């Protein structure tokens, strides 16, 4: 009898499985409102357009947001998979389930905050989401993985979510500051953007190191940063310095993660 056998399950395992499914449903419902269904306003039109591609110097181009489709599909697949009886008492599910559920609730709350609250509230929620995802990814790394499906649905989906939300948190903060900062700060916007991207580079290297070379966070970071570079080099507000720096940080995020990955393989 293995540790993941249903015979070892208890009531709290069932509660966790139900909570993950319920959180996933909440997230999808909020995403539909955020897409403009059920009378909601599309995210890019909320907050006076502050969250759109031209809302700040650190907003990625619109195609970047298609990554949400991959994240949502992955989270729905995870919810269905973790609900199977054979996953009920699995060690990784016990370590991850509640954190994934919390991330989905916060994901949905951000969309509702964007619809019905203000920019400072969205910033607070998205940083809470980033913190929960960082803890979830840490737990994913600490627990052993076996097989392709767990690697995709636990490490992969959580990593994509974390990488993208890291970019989204910075863009959300920039949108808020753009709307509230004094006009005289505008001249320093490009410098502040480059500094923010340097911080993202440090975070990306840290995730690659602590993630033991797992690729999903770096792929999401590189995706978002690449579209940020496109937005600043070919759209408004334009900034060559931010565009070039974003492209460089995308390379750093992927390169550092691959270096950690190959060094671990060489050492094993």
C-alpha angles and dihedrals in degrees: 000000000000128000089249094055115124088235088075094053123113136190093272090058091056091047089052092051092050091046092054092050091047092048090050091053091050091050093049092048091051090047090055090053089048090052090057099261123132089030095303124141117244111256094244090060096048126103091022091303093302091133095051125103092267094044095098144351091263100052114115121227114273097258088065090072092065085085086080088072091060092045094049093046089049093049092049090049090048092050091052094045097047089051092065114110093240090058095050098096098024112139094229093048090052090050096044111026101083092043092051089049090050091050091052092050091050090046089056093043091055090056091048091047090052090051101043110014135046138274096265089056092051090051092051092049096047093050089050087051091050090051093050091048091050090054092045092051091047089055091047090054094046095053120072118251126213124187137006097275096058089045091054101039099038109025097025101045094040090047094050090048092049095046094049095043089053089061093040092052091055092046091047091051091047090051091053094047092046090057097043108030120100115265092246089067090067093085090060095047095100093049091047089049092053091048091050090051090050088056089050089053090055091047091048092052090047092051091048091051097043090041091057092235098311106165105209098080092046092049091052092046092048091047094053094042092049092054089045088056090050091050094052096041097046106019143044134317086036123206123164091190093055093041094052092043092051091052091049092049089051089057091046092051093052096037095051093047093049090048091053090046095051094042091055091049091049091051094050 
